[in-house]
Amino acid sequence: QVQLVESGGGVVQPGRSLRLSCAASGFTFNRYGMHWVRQAPGKGLEWVAVIWYEGSNKDYAESVKGRFSISRDNSKNTLYLEMNSLRAEDTAVYYCARDFSQRMDVWGQGTTVIVSS
Amino acid sequence: QSVLTQPPSLSGAPGQRVTISCTGSSSNIGAGYDVHWYQQLPGTVPKLLIYGDTNRPSGVPDRFSGSKSGTSASLAITGLQAEDEADYYCQSYDSSLTGRYVFGTGTKVTVL
């Protein structure tokens, strides 16, 4: 079945880096754009970044622009989020989601990132 | 902060109808971009509930319906059931430079 599985979350100190991964299965990964969406504790959903199916076009939320980088390896059916200069406000559950006509139709279970000293 | 505004909370008795509004602007909903709705049950992952303003994915009960007019959209739940108690988010695309994909502020629906 269609599935997205995130990994790579953890506890990290402010200013450090972390890389999240999202393994896709059950669909043709290289035909879909992919998103990262996050949810801070007790808060709403916040879109983070998107990457087009071929990987050449990317876009970011202002809150992470210049610090986060989205990428993908279509040969490995895997999406990545490289997070640098992490701040306390980046603490959240990070979800990867599949794009279908500008909606997110499949979501992973999420991975938790805690930025704390 | 989100550019799509929703009421923080709504409540209704079982069987009643509740409507959640999602107010945007001329750079998102008013520009004609589709509105999608997600349901997040307590402790779970968001799930696509309505797409393209009015369409339900397979498996979503017809108690849920969506509409759009001008710079706003709405999600209606008719015949409210206990299992509908959840957070609901609208989402659209925005043509401004501050970030293309936007979520609403979210609405907590409580079944009395």
XYZ file of C-alpha atoms in Angstrom:
229
model
C 0.000 0.000 0.000
C 0.993 3.649 -0.336
C 3.228 4.522 2.579
C 5.542 7.261 3.806
C 7.882 6.617 6.736
C 9.863 9.453 8.306
C 13.018 9.047 10.347
C 15.894 11.086 11.703
C 14.192 13.085 14.426
C 15.685 13.559 17.853
C 16.930 16.028 20.423
C 19.424 18.576 19.144
C 21.016 21.682 20.614
C 20.204 25.132 19.254
C 22.418 26.066 16.328
C 23.108 22.460 15.354
C 21.930 20.498 12.315
C 19.723 17.496 11.667
C 18.659 15.597 8.555
C 15.243 14.017 8.248
C 14.394 11.268 5.781
C 11.115 10.051 4.355
C 11.004 6.643 2.679
C 8.227 6.205 0.134
C 6.683 2.957 -1.059
C 3.620 1.705 -2.885
C 3.603 4.391 -5.597
C 5.819 5.786 -8.347
C 7.798 8.251 -6.260
C 9.383 10.148 -9.159
C 5.988 11.216 -10.481
C 4.979 13.230 -7.420
C 5.981 16.421 -5.699
C 6.611 16.062 -1.988
C 6.141 18.321 1.024
C 7.401 18.686 4.557
C 4.817 19.960 7.040
C 5.419 20.495 10.742
C 3.302 20.815 13.861
C 4.677 22.393 17.021
C 3.389 20.984 20.327
C -0.231 21.966 20.781
C -0.198 24.097 17.641
C -1.551 23.922 14.109
C -0.073 22.683 10.864
C 2.678 24.715 9.203
C 3.867 24.057 5.683
C 7.667 23.926 5.518
C 8.870 23.061 2.024
C 7.992 21.449 -1.296
C 10.061 19.809 -4.019
C 8.843 19.057 -7.520
C 8.824 15.497 -8.822
C 12.124 15.816 -10.677
C 13.835 17.715 -7.878
C 14.728 20.872 -9.763
C 12.112 23.197 -8.291
C 11.808 23.838 -4.588
C 10.039 26.326 -2.359
C 10.231 27.132 1.338
C 8.275 28.856 4.059
C 9.799 32.165 5.084
C 10.395 30.818 8.582
C 12.927 28.256 7.313
C 14.259 29.837 4.131
C 18.055 29.887 4.118
C 18.289 27.367 6.980
C 16.445 24.289 5.667
C 17.038 22.447 2.404
C 14.688 19.931 0.811
C 16.013 17.287 -1.559
C 15.135 13.894 -2.937
C 16.792 10.780 -4.326
C 14.381 9.237 -6.786
C 16.617 6.168 -7.172
C 16.074 5.466 -3.468
C 12.451 6.663 -3.256
C 13.509 8.953 -0.442
C 12.820 12.563 0.499
C 15.117 14.572 2.763
C 15.032 17.709 4.859
C 18.379 19.137 5.906
C 17.851 21.468 8.850
C 20.637 23.851 9.862
C 20.942 26.568 12.516
C 18.108 24.999 14.441
C 16.123 27.130 16.870
C 13.828 26.308 19.762
C 10.877 27.315 17.602
C 11.724 24.540 15.149
C 10.620 22.003 17.775
C 7.775 20.070 16.161
C 6.555 16.854 14.655
C 7.704 16.833 11.040
C 5.514 15.089 8.483
C 6.309 14.301 4.888
C 3.326 14.336 2.554
C 2.697 13.546 -1.093
C 1.498 16.331 -3.367
C -1.428 15.781 -5.697
C -2.680 18.910 -7.453
C -1.524 21.196 -4.621
C -3.126 19.065 -1.928
C -1.443 16.621 0.424
C -3.121 13.291 -0.124
C -0.817 10.897 1.722
C 0.950 11.624 5.014
C 3.638 9.856 6.977
C 3.355 9.178 10.677
C 5.777 11.977 11.548
C 9.127 12.276 13.292
C 9.722 14.469 16.340
C 12.420 17.124 16.477
C 13.208 18.774 19.800
C 15.621 21.695 19.842
C 16.857 22.214 23.356
C 20.081 22.818 25.221
C 1.182 33.463 11.183
C -1.330 31.809 8.859
C -3.009 33.754 6.094
C -6.122 31.555 6.318
C -8.275 32.300 9.359
C -10.564 29.775 11.030
C -12.566 29.965 14.257
C -10.515 28.373 17.067
C -13.343 26.165 18.268
C -16.888 25.060 17.565
C -19.205 22.645 19.295
C -22.450 20.876 18.590
C -24.679 18.143 19.888
C -24.855 14.785 18.142
C -26.988 15.046 15.023
C -26.518 18.771 14.641
C -24.828 20.653 11.804
C -21.653 22.654 12.276
C -19.934 24.853 9.711
C -16.274 25.818 9.815
C -15.231 28.935 7.939
C -11.864 29.563 6.316
C -11.217 33.189 5.407
C -8.433 34.063 3.022
C -7.624 36.845 0.591
C -7.224 37.770 -3.058
C -3.836 36.018 -3.254
C -5.135 32.597 -2.247
C -8.806 31.586 -2.071
C -9.943 34.735 -3.853
C -7.513 34.059 -6.686
C -9.372 30.862 -7.439
C -6.937 28.376 -5.927
C -8.481 25.181 -4.650
C -9.265 24.772 -0.971
C -8.639 21.460 0.742
C -9.654 20.323 4.210
C -7.899 17.960 6.600
C -9.172 16.191 9.690
C -6.792 15.415 12.539
C -8.276 13.104 15.137
C -6.656 13.316 18.590
C -3.135 11.903 18.538
C -3.237 10.991 14.861
C -1.870 12.107 11.516
C -3.818 14.634 9.409
C -6.092 13.059 6.823
C -7.366 14.614 3.603
C -11.110 15.165 4.046
C -12.175 17.435 1.164
C -10.194 18.374 -1.934
C -10.760 20.829 -4.749
C -13.255 22.857 -2.715
C -16.080 20.293 -2.756
C -14.800 16.781 -3.447
C -14.611 13.886 -0.989
C -11.906 11.225 -1.269
C -13.126 7.657 -1.311
C -14.225 6.544 2.132
C -15.137 9.972 3.505
C -18.794 10.041 4.612
C -21.135 12.357 2.745
C -21.853 14.081 6.070
C -18.823 16.185 5.199
C -19.187 18.802 2.476
C -17.185 21.772 1.261
C -18.008 25.028 -0.448
C -16.254 28.190 -1.557
C -17.305 31.751 -2.318
C -15.140 34.791 -2.933
C -12.244 34.840 -0.499
C -13.740 32.259 1.886
C -14.457 28.566 2.068
C -16.507 26.416 4.436
C -16.608 22.868 5.694
C -19.974 21.598 6.864
C -20.538 18.549 9.012
C -24.150 17.404 9.099
C -25.443 14.781 11.480
C -22.537 15.365 13.840
C -21.178 12.197 15.427
C -18.909 11.599 18.410
C -16.119 10.386 16.142
C -16.098 13.750 14.350
C -14.479 15.362 17.385
C -11.165 16.509 15.921
C -9.118 19.425 14.656
C -9.923 20.614 11.139
C -7.616 22.606 8.865
C -8.195 24.285 5.531
C -5.324 24.585 3.058
C -4.764 26.438 -0.179
C -2.092 27.843 -2.450
C -0.939 31.436 -2.170
C 0.609 33.507 -4.934
C 2.354 35.932 -2.598
C 6.082 35.685 -1.950
C 5.839 34.630 1.670
C 5.265 30.930 1.088
C 3.167 29.153 -1.442
C 1.237 26.580 0.538
C -0.825 27.806 3.437
C -2.845 26.140 6.151
C -5.671 27.622 8.131
C -5.292 28.320 11.822
C -7.299 25.214 12.665
C -10.668 24.600 14.340
C -11.284 22.254 17.231
C -14.720 20.656 16.917
C -16.195 19.321 20.140
C -19.212 17.017 20.208
C -21.271 17.812 23.291
